[in-house]
Amino acid sequence: MTGNNFSSKMETMDKKGYTPLEIVGKREWREDFFSLFFHSPLLTSSLRSGHFLMVRDPDAPTLLSRPFSMGRLFHDEGVFELFFQVVGKGTESMARKRVGDTLSVLGPLGNPFPLEKPGRILLIAGGRGISPFLSALPVLAESKRDYSLLYGAKTARTLLFRPFLADFPVSYRTDDGSFGQRGLVVDGLSQEVDLVFACGPEKMLERVALFYKDLPTEVYLSLEERMGCGTGICYGCARKVRTDRGVEMVRVCEEGPVFEASRVVWDE
Amino acid sequence: MTGNNFSSKMETMDKKGYTPLEIVGKREWREDFFSLFFHSPLLTSSLRSGHFLMVRDPDAPTLLSRPFSMGRLFHDEGVFELFFQVVGKGTESMARKRVGDTLSVLGPLGNPFPLEKPGRILLIAGGRGISPFLSALPVLAESKRDYSLLYGAKTARTLLFRPFLADFPVSYRTDDGSFGQRGLVVDGLSQEVDLVFACGPEKMLERVALFYKDLPTEVYLSLEERMGCGTGICYGCARKVRTDRGVEMVRVCEEGPVFEASRVVWDE
Amino acid sequence: MSDLSFSIGPLRFPNPVVLASGTAGYGYELEPYIDLDLLGGFITKGIYPAPRAGNPSPRVYETPSGMLNAIGLQGIGMVRFRDEVLPFWERYKPPLGINVAGECPEDYARVVEYLDSHPRIDFYEINLSCPNVQTGGRSPSWFPEETKRILSTLRPLTKRPLIAKLSPHARSVEEIAFAAQEAGADGVSLINTFIGLAVDLKSRRPMLHNLFGGVSGPAVKPMALAMVYKVFQRVSLPILGMGGIVSGRDLLEFIVAGASGVQIGTATIVDPQAPLRILREASELLPSLGCDSLGELRGSLKPYR
Amino acid sequence: MSDLSFSIGPLRFPNPVVLASGTAGYGYELEPYIDLDLLGGFITKGIYPAPRAGNPSPRVYETPSGMLNAIGLQGIGMVRFRDEVLPFWERYKPPLGINVAGECPEDYARVVEYLDSHPRIDFYEINLSCPNVQTGGRSPSWFPEETKRILSTLRPLTKRPLIAKLSPHARSVEEIAFAAQEAGADGVSLINTFIGLAVDLKSRRPMLHNLFGGVSGPAVKPMALAMVYKVFQRVSLPILGMGGIVSGRDLLEFIVAGASGVQIGTATIVDPQAPLRILREASELLPSLGCDSLGELRGSLKPYR
Ligand SMILES: Cc1cc2nc3c(=O)[nH]c(=O)nc-3n(C[C@H](O)[C@H](O)[C@H](O)COP(=O)(O)OP(=O)(O)OC[C@H]3O[C@@H](n4cnc5c(N)ncnc54)[C@H](O)[C@@H]3O)c2cc1C
Ligand SMILES: Cc1cc2nc3c(=O)[nH]c(=O)nc-3n(C[C@H](O)[C@H](O)[C@H](O)COP(=O)(O)OP(=O)(O)OC[C@H]3O[C@@H](n4cnc5c(N)ncnc54)[C@H](O)[C@@H]3O)c2cc1C
Ligand SMILES: Cc1cc2nc3c(=O)[nH]c(=O)nc-3n(C[C@H](O)[C@H](O)[C@H](O)COP(=O)(O)O)c2cc1C
Ligand SMILES: Cc1cc2nc3c(=O)[nH]c(=O)nc-3n(C[C@H](O)[C@H](O)[C@H](O)COP(=O)(O)O)c2cc1C
Ligand code: FES
Ligand code: FES
């Protein structure tokens, strides 16, 4: 390729790009939940709880990539999990994939939860917001931290990963009381913690933020916003966040998805 | 469904529609040629040489269906073959399909070759134009007709189905002489026949028509034209054909694809 | 049981699925595939006074989520249409619309005058928007004055509903719809195809013999929805919305944006039974949205501010 | 080795792959993904005089073979742009274009006046076509007079090339391009996004907070190609063609239709390395078409008649 002076440089040298990854496992859960497992020692070792990945199927009728937190990390096998719910075209087409098929994956993207911060930790998961904590729990256990997980869902059927979670300190809540305590996650919050990491529906996150607003607890939330690129170039995923310059529209993919709760502006 | 008075009628009653058919076999030939095999006793028993099918993959990024002649018919198994060359998006996506996948198929469509007409028959196939004759040959053999096939291709590599064709009277030609006689199919035409059925590139068909123009031989050509619907509704596939009203734009999918050569107007 | 009917003036359509002009032939072509009596309505291929051969092939090409066509209004002309096609339609009940085409206002008038005495005709759709005939050329519905002129010429010629079919290439489709309303139209059809081009790299030829063609299909759905919503905000005429409808969900989105009924075009080309599937899907979906009738959904879009 | 360069006036672009405004940020956002020095050129997000917050989210949505966006021209304004972004670009060589945005002619003029003394700027792309700012509203490039007025105001302010970026919603884009040429523009960029709408059936809300958005991506490619070809036939200005280019094949189709270079937008959003893949594909494809340079291919489309 001539026409420029840099023909000797490889376009991918030192640069991050989409990688085709083979699906090495698939699990169909209840209620339109699925897990896909990918082999990539590199990604598996570099992903941290809170990071996300952009996933694309070049052969699918969808155009844009879709963002997903990773689920469990299987370090020995170099395998990581994506855990997702079918809600539209993109996730539908992912759910149709089979072992042996390939998807294009870009990551790790975004900023992870600061798990290393000192103090007593409460993890809060609502519904499919459990994803990032599937990799956080083993890390916290291994480093012998004082931590626990509060995990809520609509009903026992969608309270997934219970065998995996059995090794960790978890308290469960369901809206209908079909498993664990009856009631919303936000009704089970404890003041006796120094750090809170939460992931789940926007309404839940807002109520978590409100609960700890005037307490000394540091609260970090993993936020979602519909994304275009996931790479910070399209400004499609911005939301109101307090910065040095005041309140600004800040990109969830680049400056997030994990934000300090005190910086988040909840106005709609 | 109310809002009309016919809610009791099933929408598909007595009507022809796309049917999902499972791919029960796949064969990859050389040079981007593929065969897919479908199980459908109904279609297999109703398809005649010259008929075509519209094929669609609802999950593929392509929108319109693509037309294909069927290849071999395996009556005992109720299986028919589609034999195709990858030339663009639609055929690419078909070539990616695997055994067990499903495609939507509509047919039989169009008008077949009138094999039942009396007289000595010459079949002429150019390249992938062999398709319709893969089902015609066994019919002609069984009914003990006086017939032969003239089959030409660019080179031996693309002269396919030779083991299958070994049971029938076939003479081969290749442009480069790598198998059979060297030269074009149109150089091997015989005047000593009453009926000619030809399928292949437009240029070949035009030269076949020209060769027999002033002879008593009846010539039928299977024509191709880019199609929208394949069902006669869009008028996308029309070409100039002599009719009772003079020269008209006539639909290849509905009035063809097999036309009497003397009716075809070659003006471009 | 929910009510899927809608009306344009005195004319009642049993359900919202009307087949779009040029994508379902004259009707009889579809008979092997669907029971035409289940349709909400049918609009014929464009009818010119004289027969037309249309363009040479290739006339169609697939584009990303869409198709490009330049049929060039091939047609049998109004005389054969009356003699050969209208009798066929006496066997079926759905409202029948005549898509009236022309190269000048007089063409349109001749078609309406010639056909209007026939009892089987229910309404006219005036095609002010065919982009194929003149190469990539202007269409009357790019201009409010021309839109008015043609419709005012036709208005006195018939008592049947006149529906103006508009081009998406007007600067402001709502302005044209307003002009149509002022000239006495009873409804508008939105949208006709976008002007498009596809290139064959190898031969450096256009993919269509005619050079330009009209783009239809899912690719144009967001543009069509925007235009339907804008016209709904501006004029009080019923709207037949179309552009890329391939599912019951798509259909209802057009109703939410303000359409009274819809037309199905490319989807029928893709699958002749698609219109009935779309109707079934829409009728199954409607109750799940808490609605008993299409009317409750119509124009129900709530902008954020 | 084939020559992929092209020029707009005195300005030489090393290759035809220019990144489109708003789809590649200010440039530094892409640094982790590609070597910016390999690009044919780069056009910044739209620069307004003052910083802008843009629209609330959701701002993007996927449509069939395309996307809908209503970022609302979020931006840091010309002062921070000059202080924070232009120094970054001194480390890279590709031609840098400033996409100049405004709500009135004075806005455009202020941006050009403020930035023009900076040596790193190579050209201006005047955005006469953003459909998002006013809700579904008119844009200057729908009207020849407004197009001329803005460009004539800017022409005396800079010696650098001025490229007019046009809306696809003008009745006749070639007429607008002609007006731009008369007003002294050095080139035209075709096309900006189409106005579109997507509906969330369940909530009956628009899918974008802003209601309307701009449609881009493969869905609009046939329309974009048609406009490039029409403008190429009508004016002598170089054209930067865009709209749905996702492969080297797409790129060369725009050149055949008459574009001098192209811009890549949505493809970069889909995959930040896509621009370099597209460049590689095009450079590999060119010799197979029997061409040594882009120039040989430019405008080589041969209509059938
Ligand atoms: C940082 C991040 C991490 C995520 N992690 C996970 C995960 O681990 N597992 C998982 O199942 N999902 C996750 N999501 C959400 C996931 O990206 C969406 O569900 C997915 O993009 C929907 O694609 P679709 O094509 O199936 O739906 P579409 O057809 O695009 O949309 C269907 C519906 O989903 C809504 N929707 C689309 N994208 C989002 C979004 N990003 N946030 C909220 N609503 C959306 C749409 O508004 C629409 O109503 C994450 C999102 C973000 C931003
Ligand atoms: C009645 C009929 C029977 C056919 N039978 C067979 C068959 O048995 N086996 C087989 O391999 N092919 C057959 N074809 C051709 C086949 O339909 C095309 O190759 C196919 O539609 C190409 O689709 P695509 O998406 O891969 O290519 P596209 O991306 O749509 O086009 C790629 C290239 O192929 C050309 N092309 C597309 N459609 C046609 C067409 N119908 N005729 C000629 N050129 C076309 C295009 O102009 C373009 O240059 C038949 C066509 C017809 C009309
Ligand atoms: C093959 C074809 C032929 C068409 N012919 C006509 C026509 O004769 N008159 C007309 O008003 N519209 C015609 N149209 C436009 C359609 O009626 C419709 O407006 C357009 O296709 C958009 O709807 P869709 O996306 O559902 O196809 C034609 C469209 C196609 C695809
Ligand atoms: C997210 C997004 C933001 C855009 N922002 C701008 C902008 O600020 N100024 C502008 O002139 N065009 C803007 N555009 C339009 C693109 O520059 C381009 O004209 C259009 O996307 C068509 O090209 P494509 O199909 O390759 O994306 C934007 C497009 C997208 C998708
Ligand atoms: S998704 Fe594009 S900037 Fe975040
Ligand atoms: S392909 Fe539509 S009429 Fe023949």
Coordinates of N, CA and C in Angstrom, one line a residue, chain B residues 99-214:
Chain B
V99 N -25.0 -28.9 7.8 CA -26.0 -29.9 7.9 C -26.8 -29.7 9.2
G100 N -28.1 -29.7 9.2 CA -28.8 -29.5 10.4 C -29.4 -28.1 10.4
D101 N -28.8 -27.2 9.7 CA -29.4 -25.8 9.5 C -30.6 -25.9 8.6
T102 N -31.4 -24.8 8.6 CA -32.6 -24.8 7.9 C -32.7 -23.6 6.9
L103 N -33.2 -23.8 5.8 CA -33.4 -22.7 4.8 C -34.9 -22.7 4.4
S104 N -35.4 -21.6 4.0 CA -36.8 -21.5 3.6 C -36.8 -21.6 2.1
V105 N -37.7 -22.5 1.6 CA -37.7 -22.8 0.2 C -39.1 -22.7 -0.4
L106 N -39.2 -22.1 -1.6 CA -40.5 -22.0 -2.2 C -40.4 -22.6 -3.6
G107 N -41.3 -23.5 -3.9 CA -41.3 -24.1 -5.3 C -42.3 -25.2 -5.3
P108 N -42.4 -25.9 -6.5 CA -41.7 -25.6 -7.7 C -42.2 -24.4 -8.4
L109 N -41.3 -23.6 -9.0 CA -41.7 -22.4 -9.7 C -41.3 -22.5 -11.1
G110 N -42.0 -21.8 -12.0 CA -41.7 -21.7 -13.4 C -42.2 -22.9 -14.2
N111 N -41.8 -22.9 -15.4 CA -42.3 -24.0 -16.3 C -41.1 -24.9 -16.7
P112 N -41.3 -26.2 -16.6 CA -40.1 -27.1 -16.9 C -39.9 -27.3 -18.4
F113 N -38.8 -27.9 -18.7 CA -38.5 -28.4 -20.1 C -39.6 -29.4 -20.5
P114 N -40.1 -29.3 -21.7 CA -41.1 -30.2 -22.2 C -40.4 -31.5 -22.7
L115 N -39.9 -32.3 -21.7 CA -39.1 -33.5 -22.0 C -40.0 -34.5 -22.7
E116 N -41.3 -34.4 -22.5 CA -42.2 -35.5 -23.1 C -42.4 -35.3 -24.6
K117 N -42.0 -34.2 -25.2 CA -42.1 -34.1 -26.6 C -41.4 -35.2 -27.4
P118 N -41.9 -35.7 -28.5 CA -41.3 -36.8 -29.2 C -40.1 -36.3 -30.0
G119 N -39.2 -37.3 -30.3 CA -38.1 -37.0 -31.1 C -36.8 -37.2 -30.4
R120 N -35.7 -37.1 -31.2 CA -34.3 -37.3 -30.7 C -33.9 -36.0 -29.9
I121 N -33.4 -36.2 -28.7 CA -33.1 -35.1 -27.8 C -31.6 -34.8 -27.6
L122 N -31.3 -33.5 -27.7 CA -29.9 -33.1 -27.3 C -30.0 -32.2 -26.2
L123 N -29.4 -32.5 -25.1 CA -29.3 -31.6 -23.9 C -28.0 -30.9 -24.0
I124 N -28.0 -29.6 -23.7 CA -26.8 -28.8 -23.8 C -26.6 -28.1 -22.5
A125 N -25.5 -28.3 -21.8 CA -25.2 -27.7 -20.6 C -23.9 -26.9 -20.6
G126 N -23.9 -25.7 -20.2 CA -22.7 -24.9 -20.1 C -22.4 -24.6 -18.6
G127 N -21.3 -25.0 -18.1 CA -20.9 -24.7 -16.7 C -22.0 -25.1 -15.7
R128 N -22.4 -24.2 -14.8 CA -23.4 -24.6 -13.8 C -24.8 -24.9 -14.4
G129 N -24.9 -24.6 -15.7 CA -26.1 -25.0 -16.4 C -26.4 -26.5 -16.5
I130 N -25.5 -27.3 -15.9 CA -25.8 -28.7 -15.8 C -26.9 -29.0 -14.9
S131 N -27.2 -28.1 -13.9 CA -28.2 -28.4 -12.9 C -29.5 -29.1 -13.4
P132 N -30.3 -28.5 -14.3 CA -31.6 -29.1 -14.6 C -31.4 -30.5 -15.3
F133 N -30.3 -30.7 -15.9 CA -30.2 -32.0 -16.6 C -29.8 -33.2 -15.7
L134 N -29.4 -32.8 -14.4 CA -29.1 -33.9 -13.5 C -30.4 -34.6 -13.1
S135 N -31.6 -34.0 -13.2 CA -32.8 -34.7 -13.0 C -33.4 -35.2 -14.3
A136 N -33.1 -34.5 -15.4 CA -33.6 -34.9 -16.7 C -33.1 -36.2 -17.2
L137 N -31.8 -36.4 -17.0 CA -31.1 -37.6 -17.6 C -31.8 -38.9 -17.1
P138 N -32.0 -39.1 -15.8 CA -32.6 -40.4 -15.4 C -34.0 -40.5 -16.0
V139 N -34.7 -39.5 -16.1 CA -36.1 -39.5 -16.7 C -36.0 -40.0 -18.2
L140 N -35.1 -39.4 -18.9 CA -34.9 -39.8 -20.3 C -34.4 -41.2 -20.5
A141 N -33.5 -41.6 -19.6 CA -33.0 -43.0 -19.6 C -34.1 -44.0 -19.3
E142 N -34.9 -43.7 -18.3 CA -35.9 -44.6 -17.9 C -37.0 -44.8 -19.0
S143 N -37.3 -43.7 -19.7 CA -38.3 -43.8 -20.7 C -37.7 -44.2 -22.1
K144 N -36.4 -44.6 -22.0 CA -35.7 -45.2 -23.2 C -35.7 -44.2 -24.4
R145 N -35.5 -43.0 -24.1 CA -35.5 -42.0 -25.2 C -34.2 -42.0 -26.0
D146 N -34.2 -41.5 -27.2 CA -32.9 -41.3 -27.9 C -32.4 -39.9 -27.5
Y147 N -31.4 -39.9 -26.7 CA -30.9 -38.6 -26.2 C -29.4 -38.6 -25.9
S148 N -28.9 -37.4 -25.8 CA -27.5 -37.3 -25.3 C -27.3 -36.0 -24.7
L149 N -26.2 -35.9 -23.9 CA -25.9 -34.6 -23.3 C -24.5 -34.1 -23.8
L150 N -24.5 -32.8 -24.1 CA -23.3 -32.2 -24.5 C -23.0 -31.2 -23.3
Y151 N -21.8 -31.4 -22.7 CA -21.6 -30.7 -21.4 C -20.2 -30.1 -21.5
G152 N -20.2 -28.7 -21.4 CA -19.0 -28.0 -21.5 C -18.7 -27.1 -20.3
A153 N -17.4 -26.9 -20.1 CA -17.0 -26.1 -19.0 C -15.7 -25.4 -19.4
K154 N -15.2 -24.5 -18.6 CA -13.9 -23.8 -18.9 C -12.8 -24.8 -18.8
T155 N -12.8 -25.7 -17.8 CA -11.7 -26.6 -17.6 C -12.2 -27.8 -16.9
A156 N -11.4 -28.9 -16.9 CA -11.7 -30.2 -16.3 C -12.2 -30.0 -14.8
R157 N -11.5 -29.1 -14.1 CA -11.8 -28.9 -12.7 C -13.3 -28.5 -12.4
T158 N -13.9 -27.8 -13.4 CA -15.3 -27.4 -13.2 C -16.3 -28.2 -13.9
L159 N -15.8 -29.3 -14.5 CA -16.7 -30.2 -15.2 C -17.1 -31.3 -14.1
L160 N -18.2 -30.9 -13.4 CA -18.5 -31.7 -12.2 C -19.4 -32.8 -12.5
F161 N -19.7 -33.6 -11.5 CA -20.7 -34.7 -11.6 C -20.3 -35.8 -12.5
R162 N -19.0 -36.0 -12.9 CA -18.6 -37.0 -13.8 C -19.0 -38.4 -13.4
P163 N -18.8 -38.8 -12.2 CA -19.2 -40.2 -11.8 C -20.6 -40.4 -12.0
F164 N -21.5 -39.4 -11.6 CA -22.9 -39.6 -11.8 C -23.2 -39.6 -13.3
L165 N -22.6 -38.8 -14.1 CA -22.9 -38.8 -15.5 C -22.4 -40.0 -16.3
A166 N -21.5 -40.8 -15.7 CA -20.9 -42.0 -16.4 C -22.0 -42.9 -16.9
D167 N -23.2 -42.9 -16.2 CA -24.3 -43.8 -16.6 C -25.0 -43.4 -17.8
F168 N -24.7 -42.2 -18.3 CA -25.5 -41.6 -19.4 C -24.6 -41.3 -20.6
P169 N -25.3 -41.1 -21.8 CA -24.5 -40.7 -23.0 C -24.1 -39.3 -22.9
V170 N -22.9 -39.0 -22.6 CA -22.4 -37.6 -22.4 C -21.2 -37.4 -23.3
S171 N -21.1 -36.2 -24.0 CA -19.8 -35.8 -24.5 C -19.4 -34.5 -23.9
Y172 N -18.1 -34.5 -23.5 CA -17.6 -33.4 -22.8 C -16.8 -32.5 -23.7
R173 N -16.8 -31.2 -23.3 CA -15.9 -30.2 -23.9 C -15.4 -29.3 -22.9
T174 N -14.1 -28.9 -23.0 CA -13.6 -27.9 -22.1 C -12.9 -26.8 -23.0
D175 N -12.9 -25.6 -22.6 CA -12.3 -24.5 -23.3 C -10.8 -24.8 -23.5
D176 N -10.2 -25.4 -22.5 CA -8.8 -25.5 -22.6 C -8.3 -27.0 -22.9
G177 N -9.3 -27.8 -23.3 CA -9.0 -29.2 -23.7 C -8.5 -30.1 -22.6
S178 N -8.7 -29.6 -21.3 CA -8.2 -30.5 -20.2 C -9.0 -31.7 -20.0
F179 N -10.2 -31.8 -20.5 CA -11.0 -33.0 -20.5 C -12.0 -33.0 -21.7
G180 N -12.2 -34.1 -22.3 CA -13.1 -34.2 -23.5 C -12.5 -33.4 -24.6
Q181 N -13.3 -33.0 -25.5 CA -12.8 -32.2 -26.7 C -12.5 -30.8 -26.3
R182 N -11.5 -30.2 -26.9 CA -11.2 -28.8 -26.7 C -12.2 -28.0 -27.5
G183 N -12.7 -26.9 -26.9 CA -13.5 -26.0 -27.6 C -14.8 -25.7 -26.9
L184 N -15.6 -24.8 -27.5 CA -16.8 -24.4 -26.9 C -17.9 -25.4 -27.2
V185 N -18.9 -25.4 -26.3 CA -20.1 -26.3 -26.5 C -20.7 -26.0 -27.8
V186 N -20.8 -24.8 -28.2 CA -21.5 -24.4 -29.4 C -20.8 -24.9 -30.7
D187 N -19.5 -25.3 -30.5 CA -18.8 -25.9 -31.7 C -19.1 -27.4 -31.9
G188 N -19.8 -27.9 -30.9 CA -20.1 -29.4 -31.0 C -21.6 -29.7 -31.3
L189 N -22.3 -28.7 -31.8 CA -23.8 -28.9 -31.9 C -24.0 -29.9 -33.1
S190 N -25.1 -30.7 -33.0 CA -25.5 -31.6 -34.0 C -26.8 -31.2 -34.6
Q191 N -26.9 -31.3 -35.9 CA -28.1 -31.0 -36.6 C -29.1 -32.1 -36.5
E192 N -28.6 -33.3 -36.2 CA -29.4 -34.5 -36.3 C -30.3 -34.8 -35.1
V193 N -30.9 -33.7 -34.6 CA -31.8 -33.9 -33.4 C -33.1 -33.2 -33.7
D194 N -34.1 -33.6 -33.0 CA -35.4 -32.9 -33.1 C -35.7 -31.9 -32.1
L195 N -35.1 -32.2 -30.9 CA -35.4 -31.3 -29.7 C -34.1 -31.0 -29.0
V196 N -33.9 -29.7 -28.7 CA -32.8 -29.3 -28.0 C -33.2 -28.6 -26.7
F197 N -32.6 -29.0 -25.6 CA -32.9 -28.3 -24.3 C -31.5 -27.8 -23.8
A198 N -31.5 -26.5 -23.6 CA -30.1 -25.9 -23.2 C -30.2 -25.1 -22.0
C199 N -29.1 -25.1 -21.2 CA -29.0 -24.3 -20.0 C -27.6 -23.9 -19.9
G200 N -27.3 -22.6 -19.6 CA -25.9 -22.2 -19.5 C -25.9 -20.7 -19.7
P201 N -24.6 -20.2 -19.9 CA -24.4 -18.7 -20.0 C -25.3 -18.2 -21.2
E202 N -25.7 -16.9 -21.0 CA -26.5 -16.2 -22.0 C -25.9 -16.3 -23.4
K203 N -24.6 -16.0 -23.4 CA -23.9 -16.0 -24.7 C -24.0 -17.4 -25.4
M204 N -23.8 -18.4 -24.6 CA -24.0 -19.8 -25.2 C -25.4 -20.0 -25.7
L205 N -26.4 -19.6 -24.9 CA -27.7 -19.9 -25.3 C -28.1 -19.1 -26.6
E206 N -27.5 -17.9 -26.7 CA -27.8 -17.1 -27.9 C -27.2 -17.8 -29.1
R207 N -26.0 -18.4 -29.0 CA -25.4 -19.1 -30.1 C -26.1 -20.4 -30.4
V208 N -26.6 -21.0 -29.4 CA -27.4 -22.3 -29.7 C -28.6 -21.9 -30.5
A209 N -29.3 -20.8 -30.1 CA -30.5 -20.4 -30.8 C -30.2 -20.0 -32.2
L210 N -29.1 -19.4 -32.4 CA -28.7 -19.0 -33.8 C -28.4 -20.2 -34.6
F211 N -27.7 -21.2 -34.1 CA -27.3 -22.4 -34.8 C -28.6 -23.1 -35.4
Y212 N -29.6 -23.2 -34.5 CA -30.8 -23.9 -34.9 C -31.9 -23.1 -35.6
K213 N -31.6 -21.8 -35.7 CA -32.6 -20.8 -36.2 C -33.4 -21.3 -37.4
D214 N -32.7 -21.7 -38.4 CA -33.4 -22.1 -39.6 C -33.5 -23.6 -39.8

